[in-house]
Amino acid sequence: MSETACRFCGASVEGVFADLGTSPLANSFLAPERVNAMEPFYPLRALVCGECFLVQLEQFETPEAIFSEYAYFSSYSSSWLEHSRSYAEEMIERLQLGGDSHVVEIASNDGYLLQFFHERQIPVLGIEPAANVAKVALQKGIPTLVEFFGVQTASSLAEASAADLLLGNNVLAHVPDLNDFVAGMRILLKPGGVITMEFPHLMRLIEENQWDTIYHEHFSYFSFLTVSRVFAAHGLRLFDVQELPTHGGSLRIFACHAPDAEKPETDAARELRKREREAGYESLETYLGYGRRVEADKRQILGFLIGLKQQGLSVVGYGAPAKGNTLLNYCGVRQDFVDYTCDLNPHKQGCFLPGSHIPIRSPEAIREDRPDVVLIMPWNLKDEIVEQLSFIRQWGGRFAARTPELALLP
Ligand SMILES: [Zn+2]
């Protein structure tokens, strides 16, 4: 039991959804000179509100500390770039965007998505709090404002900045002040404009045991029913939704000003609300039983890794995503099980994973060392990685990944 106010509705939140112990911030990779220094650990415990059913983390750090040195550059993932390109094409067509439209992206990262509008001569604006990533966007010619988004930022922008399309991918879940953020979106949206947001779907997290997607930077976990309530409280209406395979199962929601009569609710939106209601997403019991499944999963993961080590097999990791850090720290896995992990991102190579202190090397290390088992950390990119590393089969190497049980892949 705990006592904290709901991030959205303010009710006292007492239900524990999943308790993952204590963990450092998932993106706080350690440079070699920091590896023996003190490292802050925070409780990693997701709670659920009994009033609005928002699954949420308590906040222990300021957003500045979490996001200002963000090491994630979206353009390093080829499948994510492809996802973004097809989104841009779909939206240009659907909303008939052109030279006098305005597209605004919140958390625009290195301009990975806005570049596809920009190259079609559609005016864009990015809003990105991490100065190091925003700089890369500016170098590509994408106008970018280095700020956190909320009512204040939205109000300070001129009328000319109002958006026909206002979008944000994997940002809504990361916003500490959810109400201020959604209220700001309403201010920045033109009458008749459309908001789209993508975030992991709570229903997938529960049904497929994706508890490793819980980490400190990820404050809120939404069902479609709950996110509809949040938007409605700020005069915005969700009229459409798409279920996407990204990040293990995401929602792309479509919102408009509540009185906008031109945008009737789609069958997809009606159907998903009904499906979530029938699956119990407006009942507290659905959420409170989840912790047992997380504990059982930890025993399965450790049992699997112990089995590999008892056979004398060498195990290395691939990837250094936030979800890998949640899993390793919750399960207490260090170099006693995993010799090192590899990542394509040169900013991470040479550093150590937070908490577990597993070293991060270049993927070339796998070719040289010929490990018996490669543990794929970003299970959502499993197929892509198996293809990239298919050469490990030359020496009888095997892949392991959560599917959702941790197992060797065929
Ligand atoms: Zn609530």
Short mmCIF file of C-alpha atoms and ligand atoms in Angstrom, two decimals, residues 5-11 13 49-54 56, ligand 1:
data_model
loop_
_atom_site.label_atom_id
_atom_site.label_comp_id
_atom_site.label_asym_id
_atom_site.label_seq_id
_atom_site.Cartn_x
_atom_site.Cartn_y
_atom_site.Cartn_z
CA ALA A 5 -2.07 11.46 -5.77
CA CYS A 6 -3.09 10.26 -9.24
CA ARG A 7 -1.13 12.00 -12.00
CA PHE A 8 -4.40 12.62 -13.85
CA CYS A 9 -7.44 12.77 -11.57
CA GLY A 10 -5.78 13.57 -8.23
CA ALA A 11 -7.48 10.69 -6.36
CA VAL A 13 -3.65 5.99 -5.48
CA CYS A 49 -5.65 4.57 -9.72
CA GLY A 50 -8.95 3.10 -8.55
CA GLU A 51 -10.89 6.06 -10.04
CA CYS A 52 -9.53 6.48 -13.58
CA PHE A 53 -7.40 3.27 -13.88
CA LEU A 54 -4.29 5.13 -14.94
CA GLN A 56 1.55 5.21 -13.19
ZN ZN B 1 -6.82 8.70 -11.37
#
